mmCIF file of C-alpha atoms and ligand atoms in Angstrom:
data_model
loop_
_atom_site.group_PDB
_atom_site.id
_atom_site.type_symbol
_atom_site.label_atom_id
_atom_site.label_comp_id
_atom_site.label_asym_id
_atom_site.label_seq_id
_atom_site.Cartn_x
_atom_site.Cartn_y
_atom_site.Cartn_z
ATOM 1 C CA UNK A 129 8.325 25.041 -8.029
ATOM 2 C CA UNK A 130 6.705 21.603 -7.454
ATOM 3 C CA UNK A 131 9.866 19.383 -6.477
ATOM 4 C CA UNK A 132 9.100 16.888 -9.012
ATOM 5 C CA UNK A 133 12.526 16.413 -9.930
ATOM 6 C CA UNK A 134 13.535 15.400 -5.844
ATOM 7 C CA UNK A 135 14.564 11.873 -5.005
ATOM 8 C CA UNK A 136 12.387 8.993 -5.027
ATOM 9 C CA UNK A 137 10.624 9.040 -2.201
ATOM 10 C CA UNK A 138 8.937 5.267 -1.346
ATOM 11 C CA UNK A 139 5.604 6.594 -0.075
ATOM 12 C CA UNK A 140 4.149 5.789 3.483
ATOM 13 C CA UNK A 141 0.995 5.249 4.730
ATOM 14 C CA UNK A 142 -0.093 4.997 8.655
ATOM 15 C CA UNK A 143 -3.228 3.453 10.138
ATOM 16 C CA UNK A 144 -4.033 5.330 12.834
ATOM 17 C CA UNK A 145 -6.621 3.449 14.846
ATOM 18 C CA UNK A 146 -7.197 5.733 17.336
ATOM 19 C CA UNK A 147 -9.267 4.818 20.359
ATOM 20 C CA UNK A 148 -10.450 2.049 18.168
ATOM 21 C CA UNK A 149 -11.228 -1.781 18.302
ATOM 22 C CA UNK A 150 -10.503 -4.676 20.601
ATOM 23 C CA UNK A 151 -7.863 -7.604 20.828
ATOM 24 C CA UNK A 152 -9.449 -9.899 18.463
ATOM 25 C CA UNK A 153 -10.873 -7.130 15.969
ATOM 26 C CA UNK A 154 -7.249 -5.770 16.072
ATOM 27 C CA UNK A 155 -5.548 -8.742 15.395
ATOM 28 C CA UNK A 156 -7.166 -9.533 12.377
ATOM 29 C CA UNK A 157 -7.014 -6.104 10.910
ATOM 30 C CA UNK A 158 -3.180 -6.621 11.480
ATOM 31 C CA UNK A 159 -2.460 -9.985 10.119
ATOM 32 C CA UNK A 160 -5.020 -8.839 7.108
ATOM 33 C CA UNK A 161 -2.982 -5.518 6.427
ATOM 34 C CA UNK A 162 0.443 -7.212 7.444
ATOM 35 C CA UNK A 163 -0.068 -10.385 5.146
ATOM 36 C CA UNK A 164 -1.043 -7.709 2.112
ATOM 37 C CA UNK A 165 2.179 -5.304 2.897
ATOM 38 C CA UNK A 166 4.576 -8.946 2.456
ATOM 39 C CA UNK A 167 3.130 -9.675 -1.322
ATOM 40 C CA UNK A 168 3.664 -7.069 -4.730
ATOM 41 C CA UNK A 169 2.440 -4.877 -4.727
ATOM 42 C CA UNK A 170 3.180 -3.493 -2.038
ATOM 43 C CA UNK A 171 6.236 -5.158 -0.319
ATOM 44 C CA UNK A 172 9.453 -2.798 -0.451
ATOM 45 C CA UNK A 173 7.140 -0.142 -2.563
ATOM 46 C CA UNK A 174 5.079 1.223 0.381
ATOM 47 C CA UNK A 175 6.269 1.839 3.656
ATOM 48 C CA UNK A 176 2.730 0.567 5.724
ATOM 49 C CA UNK A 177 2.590 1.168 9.280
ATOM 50 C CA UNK A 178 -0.034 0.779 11.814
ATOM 51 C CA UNK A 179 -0.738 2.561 14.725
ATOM 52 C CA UNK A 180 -3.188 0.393 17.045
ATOM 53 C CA UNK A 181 -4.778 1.584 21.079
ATOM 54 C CA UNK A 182 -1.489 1.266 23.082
ATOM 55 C CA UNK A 183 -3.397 -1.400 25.014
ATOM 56 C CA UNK A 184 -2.743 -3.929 21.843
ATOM 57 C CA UNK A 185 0.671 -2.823 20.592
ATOM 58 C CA UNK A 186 2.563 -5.590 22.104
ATOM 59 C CA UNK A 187 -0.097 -7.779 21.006
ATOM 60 C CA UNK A 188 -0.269 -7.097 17.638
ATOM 61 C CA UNK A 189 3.799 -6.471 17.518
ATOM 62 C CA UNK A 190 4.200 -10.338 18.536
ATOM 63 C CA UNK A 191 1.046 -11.329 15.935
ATOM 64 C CA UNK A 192 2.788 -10.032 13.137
ATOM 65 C CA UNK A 193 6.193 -11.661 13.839
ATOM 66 C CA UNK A 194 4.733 -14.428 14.502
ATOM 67 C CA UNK A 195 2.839 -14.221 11.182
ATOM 68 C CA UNK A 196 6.497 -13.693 9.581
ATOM 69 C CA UNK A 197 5.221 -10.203 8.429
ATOM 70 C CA UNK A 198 7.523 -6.943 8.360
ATOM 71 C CA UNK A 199 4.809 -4.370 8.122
ATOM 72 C CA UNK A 200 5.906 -2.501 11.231
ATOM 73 C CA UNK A 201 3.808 -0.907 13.886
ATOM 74 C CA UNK A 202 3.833 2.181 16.007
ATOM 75 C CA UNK A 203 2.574 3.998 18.943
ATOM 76 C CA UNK A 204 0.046 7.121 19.233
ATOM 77 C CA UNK A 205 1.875 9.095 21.514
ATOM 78 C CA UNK A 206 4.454 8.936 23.839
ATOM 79 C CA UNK A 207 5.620 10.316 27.341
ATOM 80 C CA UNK A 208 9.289 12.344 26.479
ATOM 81 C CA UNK A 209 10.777 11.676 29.985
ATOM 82 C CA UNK A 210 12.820 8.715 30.642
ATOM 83 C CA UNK A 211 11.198 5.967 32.511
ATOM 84 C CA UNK A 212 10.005 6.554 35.999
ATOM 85 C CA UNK A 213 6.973 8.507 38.322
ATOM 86 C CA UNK A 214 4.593 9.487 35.595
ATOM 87 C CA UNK A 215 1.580 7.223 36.228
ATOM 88 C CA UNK A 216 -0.415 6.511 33.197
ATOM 89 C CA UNK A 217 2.347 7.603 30.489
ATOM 90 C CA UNK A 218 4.136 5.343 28.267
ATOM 91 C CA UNK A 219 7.628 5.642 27.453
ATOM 92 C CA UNK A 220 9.570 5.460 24.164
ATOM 93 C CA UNK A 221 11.869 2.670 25.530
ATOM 94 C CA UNK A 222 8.791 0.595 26.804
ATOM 95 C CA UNK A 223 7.232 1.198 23.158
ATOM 96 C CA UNK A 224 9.942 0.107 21.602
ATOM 97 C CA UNK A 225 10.456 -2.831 24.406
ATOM 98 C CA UNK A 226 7.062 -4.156 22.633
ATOM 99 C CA UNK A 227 8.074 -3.936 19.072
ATOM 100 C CA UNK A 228 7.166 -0.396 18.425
ATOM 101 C CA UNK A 229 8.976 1.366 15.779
ATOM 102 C CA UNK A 230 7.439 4.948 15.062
ATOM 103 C CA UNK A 231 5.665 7.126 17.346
ATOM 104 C CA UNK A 232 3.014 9.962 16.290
ATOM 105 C CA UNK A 233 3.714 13.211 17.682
ATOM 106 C CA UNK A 234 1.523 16.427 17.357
ATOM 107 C CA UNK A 235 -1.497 14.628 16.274
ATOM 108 C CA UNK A 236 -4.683 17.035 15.851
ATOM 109 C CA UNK A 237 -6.640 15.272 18.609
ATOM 110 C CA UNK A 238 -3.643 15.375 21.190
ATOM 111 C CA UNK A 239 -3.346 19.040 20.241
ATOM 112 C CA UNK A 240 -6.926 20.554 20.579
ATOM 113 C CA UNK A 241 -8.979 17.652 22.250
ATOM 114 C CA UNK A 242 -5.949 17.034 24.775
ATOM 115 C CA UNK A 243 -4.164 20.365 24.846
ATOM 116 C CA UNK A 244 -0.820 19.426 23.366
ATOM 117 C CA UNK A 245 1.579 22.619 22.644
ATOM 118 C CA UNK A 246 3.728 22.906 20.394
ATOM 119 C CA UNK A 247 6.828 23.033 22.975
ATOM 120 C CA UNK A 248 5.831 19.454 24.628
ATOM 121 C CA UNK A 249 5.175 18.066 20.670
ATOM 122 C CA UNK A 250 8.771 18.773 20.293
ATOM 123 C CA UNK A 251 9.899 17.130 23.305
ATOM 124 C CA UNK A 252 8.227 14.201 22.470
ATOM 125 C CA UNK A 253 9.131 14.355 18.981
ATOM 126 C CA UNK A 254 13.143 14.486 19.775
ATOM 127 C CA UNK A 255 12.620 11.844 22.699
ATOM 128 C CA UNK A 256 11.269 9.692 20.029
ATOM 129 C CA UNK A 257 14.069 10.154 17.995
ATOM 130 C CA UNK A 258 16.634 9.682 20.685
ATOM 131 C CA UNK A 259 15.294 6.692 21.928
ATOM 132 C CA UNK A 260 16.254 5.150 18.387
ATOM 133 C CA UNK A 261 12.278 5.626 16.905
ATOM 134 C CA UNK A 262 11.421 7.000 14.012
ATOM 135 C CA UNK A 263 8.469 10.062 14.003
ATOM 136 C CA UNK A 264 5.528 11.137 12.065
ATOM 137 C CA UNK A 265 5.405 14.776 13.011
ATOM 138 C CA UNK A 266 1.601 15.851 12.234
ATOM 139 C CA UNK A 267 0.863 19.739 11.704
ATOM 140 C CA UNK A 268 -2.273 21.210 10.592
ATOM 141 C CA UNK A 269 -4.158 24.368 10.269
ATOM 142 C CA UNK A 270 -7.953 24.868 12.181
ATOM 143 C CA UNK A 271 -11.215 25.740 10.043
ATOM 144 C CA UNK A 272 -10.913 29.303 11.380
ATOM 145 C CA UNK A 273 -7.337 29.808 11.184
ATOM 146 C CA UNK A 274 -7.654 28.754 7.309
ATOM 147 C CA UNK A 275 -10.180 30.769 6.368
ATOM 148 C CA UNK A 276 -8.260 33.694 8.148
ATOM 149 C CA UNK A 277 -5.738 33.031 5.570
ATOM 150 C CA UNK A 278 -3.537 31.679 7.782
ATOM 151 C CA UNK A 279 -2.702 27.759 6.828
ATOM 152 C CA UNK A 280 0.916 28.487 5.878
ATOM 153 C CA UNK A 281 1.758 30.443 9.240
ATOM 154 C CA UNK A 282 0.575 27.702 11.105
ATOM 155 C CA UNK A 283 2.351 25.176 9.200
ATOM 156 C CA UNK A 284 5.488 26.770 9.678
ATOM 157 C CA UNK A 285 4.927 27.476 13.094
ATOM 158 C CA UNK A 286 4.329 23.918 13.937
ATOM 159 C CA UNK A 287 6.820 22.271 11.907
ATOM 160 C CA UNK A 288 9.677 25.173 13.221
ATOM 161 C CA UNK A 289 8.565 24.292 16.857
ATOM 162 C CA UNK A 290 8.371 20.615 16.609
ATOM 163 C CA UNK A 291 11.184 20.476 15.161
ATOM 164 C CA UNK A 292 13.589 22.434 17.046
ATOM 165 C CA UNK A 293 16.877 21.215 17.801
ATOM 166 C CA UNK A 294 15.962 18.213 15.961
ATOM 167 C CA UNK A 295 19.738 16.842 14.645
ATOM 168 C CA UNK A 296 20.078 16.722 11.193
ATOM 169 C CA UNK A 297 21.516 13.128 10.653
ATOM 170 C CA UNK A 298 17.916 12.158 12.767
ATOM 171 C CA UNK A 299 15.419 13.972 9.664
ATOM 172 C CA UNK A 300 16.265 10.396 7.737
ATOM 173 C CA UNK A 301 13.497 8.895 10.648
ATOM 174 C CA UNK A 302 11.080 11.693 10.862
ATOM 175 C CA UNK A 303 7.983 11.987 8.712
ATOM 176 C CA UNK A 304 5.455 15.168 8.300
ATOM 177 C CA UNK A 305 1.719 14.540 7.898
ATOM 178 C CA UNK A 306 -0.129 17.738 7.133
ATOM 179 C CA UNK A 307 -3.321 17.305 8.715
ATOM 180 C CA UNK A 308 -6.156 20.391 7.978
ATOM 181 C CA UNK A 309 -7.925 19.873 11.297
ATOM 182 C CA UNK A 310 -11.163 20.573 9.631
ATOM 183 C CA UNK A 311 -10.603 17.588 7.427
ATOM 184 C CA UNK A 312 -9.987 15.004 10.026
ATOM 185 C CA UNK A 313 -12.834 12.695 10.436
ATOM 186 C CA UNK A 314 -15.459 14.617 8.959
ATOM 187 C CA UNK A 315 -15.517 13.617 5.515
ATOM 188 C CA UNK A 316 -13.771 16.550 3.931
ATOM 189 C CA UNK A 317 -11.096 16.803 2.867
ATOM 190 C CA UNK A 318 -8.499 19.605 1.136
ATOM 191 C CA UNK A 319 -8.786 19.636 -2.637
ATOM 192 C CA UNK A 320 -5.281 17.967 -4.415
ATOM 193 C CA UNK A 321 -4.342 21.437 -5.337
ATOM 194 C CA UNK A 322 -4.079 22.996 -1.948
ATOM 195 C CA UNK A 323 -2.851 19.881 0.153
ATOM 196 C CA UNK A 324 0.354 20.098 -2.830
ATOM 197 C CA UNK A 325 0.341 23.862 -2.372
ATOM 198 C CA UNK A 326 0.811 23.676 1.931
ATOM 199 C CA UNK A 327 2.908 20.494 1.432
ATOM 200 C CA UNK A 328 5.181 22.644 -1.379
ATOM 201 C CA UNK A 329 5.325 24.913 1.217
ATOM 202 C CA UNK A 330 6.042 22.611 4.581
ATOM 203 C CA UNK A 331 9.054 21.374 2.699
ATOM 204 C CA UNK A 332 10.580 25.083 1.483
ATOM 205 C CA UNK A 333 10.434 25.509 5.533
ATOM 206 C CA UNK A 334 12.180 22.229 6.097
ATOM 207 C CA UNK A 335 14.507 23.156 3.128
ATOM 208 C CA UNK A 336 15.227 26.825 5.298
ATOM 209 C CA UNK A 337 15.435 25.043 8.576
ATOM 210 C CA UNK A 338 17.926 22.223 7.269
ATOM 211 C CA UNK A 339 19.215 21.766 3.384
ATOM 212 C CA UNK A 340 17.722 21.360 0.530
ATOM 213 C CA UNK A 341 18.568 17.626 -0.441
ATOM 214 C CA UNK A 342 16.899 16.970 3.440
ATOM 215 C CA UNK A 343 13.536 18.530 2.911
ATOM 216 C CA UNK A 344 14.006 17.010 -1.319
ATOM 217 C CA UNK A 345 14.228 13.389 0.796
ATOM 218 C CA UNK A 346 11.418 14.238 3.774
ATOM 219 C CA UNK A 347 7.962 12.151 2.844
ATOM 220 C CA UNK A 348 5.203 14.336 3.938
ATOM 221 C CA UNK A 349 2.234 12.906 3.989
ATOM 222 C CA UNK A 350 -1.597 14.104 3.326
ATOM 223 C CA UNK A 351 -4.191 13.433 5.832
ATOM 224 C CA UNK A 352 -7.556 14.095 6.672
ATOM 225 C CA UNK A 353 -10.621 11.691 5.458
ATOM 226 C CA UNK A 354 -8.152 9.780 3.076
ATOM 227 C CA UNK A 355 -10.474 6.926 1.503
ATOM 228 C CA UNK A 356 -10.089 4.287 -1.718
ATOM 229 C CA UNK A 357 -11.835 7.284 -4.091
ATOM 230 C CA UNK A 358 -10.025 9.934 -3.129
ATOM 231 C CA UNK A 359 -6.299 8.609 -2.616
ATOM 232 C CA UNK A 360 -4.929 8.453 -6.238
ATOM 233 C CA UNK A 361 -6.129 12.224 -7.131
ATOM 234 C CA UNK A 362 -3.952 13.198 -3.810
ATOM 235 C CA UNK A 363 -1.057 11.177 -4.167
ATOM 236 C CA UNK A 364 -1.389 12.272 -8.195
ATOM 237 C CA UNK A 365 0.606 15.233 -6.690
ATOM 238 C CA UNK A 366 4.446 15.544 -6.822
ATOM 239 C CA UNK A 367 5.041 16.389 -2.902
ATOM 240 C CA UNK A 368 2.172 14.139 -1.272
ATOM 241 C CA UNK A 369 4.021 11.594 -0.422
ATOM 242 C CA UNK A 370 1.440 8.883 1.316
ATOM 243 C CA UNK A 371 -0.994 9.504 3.794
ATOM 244 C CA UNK A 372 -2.089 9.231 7.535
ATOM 245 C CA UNK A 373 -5.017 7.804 7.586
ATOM 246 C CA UNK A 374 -7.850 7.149 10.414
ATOM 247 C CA UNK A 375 -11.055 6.004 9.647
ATOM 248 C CA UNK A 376 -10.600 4.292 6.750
ATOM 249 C CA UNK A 377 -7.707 2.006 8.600
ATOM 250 C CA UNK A 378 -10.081 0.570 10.081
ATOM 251 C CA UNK A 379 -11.162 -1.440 7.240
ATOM 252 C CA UNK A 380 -8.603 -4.027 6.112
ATOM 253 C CA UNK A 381 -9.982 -3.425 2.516
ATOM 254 C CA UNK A 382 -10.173 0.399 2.439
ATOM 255 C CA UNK A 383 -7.413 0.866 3.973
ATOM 256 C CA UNK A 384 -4.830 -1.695 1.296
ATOM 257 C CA UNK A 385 -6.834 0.106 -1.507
ATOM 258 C CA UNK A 386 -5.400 3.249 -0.147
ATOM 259 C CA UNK A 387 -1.869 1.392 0.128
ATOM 260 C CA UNK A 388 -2.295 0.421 -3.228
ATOM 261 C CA UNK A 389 -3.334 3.480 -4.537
ATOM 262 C CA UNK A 390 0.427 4.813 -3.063
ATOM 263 C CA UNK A 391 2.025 2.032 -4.899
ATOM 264 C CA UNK A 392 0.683 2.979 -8.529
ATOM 265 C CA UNK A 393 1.486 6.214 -8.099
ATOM 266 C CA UNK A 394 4.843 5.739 -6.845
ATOM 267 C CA UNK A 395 5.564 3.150 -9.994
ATOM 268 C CA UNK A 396 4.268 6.273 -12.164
ATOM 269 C CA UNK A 397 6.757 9.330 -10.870
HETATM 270 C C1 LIG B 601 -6.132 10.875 11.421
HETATM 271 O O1 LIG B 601 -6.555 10.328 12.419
HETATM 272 O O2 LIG B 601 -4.960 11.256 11.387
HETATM 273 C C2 LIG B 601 -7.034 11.066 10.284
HETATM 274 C C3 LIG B 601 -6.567 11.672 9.221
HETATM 275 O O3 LIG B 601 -8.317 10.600 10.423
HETATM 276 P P1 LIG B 601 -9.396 10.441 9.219
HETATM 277 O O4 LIG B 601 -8.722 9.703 8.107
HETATM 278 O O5 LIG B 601 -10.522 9.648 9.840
HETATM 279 O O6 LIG B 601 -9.822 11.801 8.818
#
């Protein structure tokens, strides 16, 4: 059963910039989202949150308080050890030193472009959540493993694994974007009927791993070529919840249409 009926869940939607822009592209694209996420309609409706290069994060952290604007920002990734020898890594206290307040863990490209598993996803997934962030957990099935029939098993692999030993008074600060690899960046994406069916499903597992009312009160989100046209069908569904978004972040304009496409639906559950 859809889990219509589940708390009122404010949606959220991430800009994940990826290995995108520079300092002065970056700060614009901030103040323009950050100025739009203070004014109806989407202040206190939509939880927005921006992901920029970890080169501008401090940067655009210090723009946006400067510019008076809550919309809060977050990291790509994040190295789970505590500070010290690990040249090139980034810890979760120096993110959050910066103004960083979320960190994305398990994130398609980290997995099969960087060679993530899923047992160093969870580490940085609890060190996240230790160090006081909060997490968007991202799982997702490969072209090949769905058409082997096999998009639930992986979803419940990765969310099981990534979330191991995860406490249960921390799930209020962790998010789940289902990501189908296959859709990410290419212009497909998964029909509304099958991104609610594996999302139905991610939060039976979470529902099996914790309780019930935690996996009712988890926001998943849908991602995977997310753009203005297609947003309202997705978030039309009852366990879609917002969406991660990459390309289309890029684009101050796209990207609040997509925001704004969250807020109607959310005024219409
Ligand atoms: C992503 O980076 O998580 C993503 C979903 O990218 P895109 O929207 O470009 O498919």
């Amino acid at each position: 059963m859809p889990t219509k009926t589940a708390p009122q869940r404010r949606p959220v939607i991430g800009g994940n910039w990826k290995m995108n822009t520079t300092l002065k592209p970056a700060e614009a694209l901030a103040l323009a989202v950050g100025r739009a996420a203070m004014q109806p309609p989407l202040h206190k409706a939509v939880e927005v949150v921006v992901f920029p290069p970890f080169v501008y994060l401090a940067h655009v952290a210090l723009t946006l308080c400067h510019a008076n604007s809550d919309l809060a920002v977050g990291a790509q990734d994040c190295w789970p050890e505590p500070p010290g020898a690990f040249t090139g890594e980034i810890s979760v206290a120096q993110i959050k030193d910066v103004g960083g307040r979320c960190v994305l863990t398990g994130h398609s490209e980290r997995r099969h472009v960087i060679g993530e598993d899923d047992a160093l996803v969870c580490r940085k997934t609890r060190a996240a959540l230790a160090g006081g962030l909060s997490c968007i957990l991202c799982v997702g099935e490969t072209l090949a493993q769905r058409e082997a029939g096999e998009t639930d098993a992986v979803n419940e692999r990765q969310v099981r694994a990534g979330l191991e030993g995860v406490a249960a008074a921390d799930m209020k600060r962790v998010v789940i974007a289902y990501e189908p690899v296959w859709a990410i960046g290419t212009g497909r994406n998964a029909s509304p009927d099958d991104a609610q069916a594996a999302h139905q499903r991610i939060r039976a597992v979470v529902a099996d791993m914790f309780t019930p009312d935690i996996a009712a009160a988890l926001r998943i989100q849908y991602g995977g070529s997310v753009k203005p046209d297609n947003a309202a069908s997705l978030f039309a569904m009852p366990d879609i919840d917002g969406a991660l978004v990459g390309g289309a972040s890029l684009k101050a304009e796209d990207f609040l249409a997509i925001c704004n496409a969250a807020a109607s639906a959310a005024a219409q559950r």
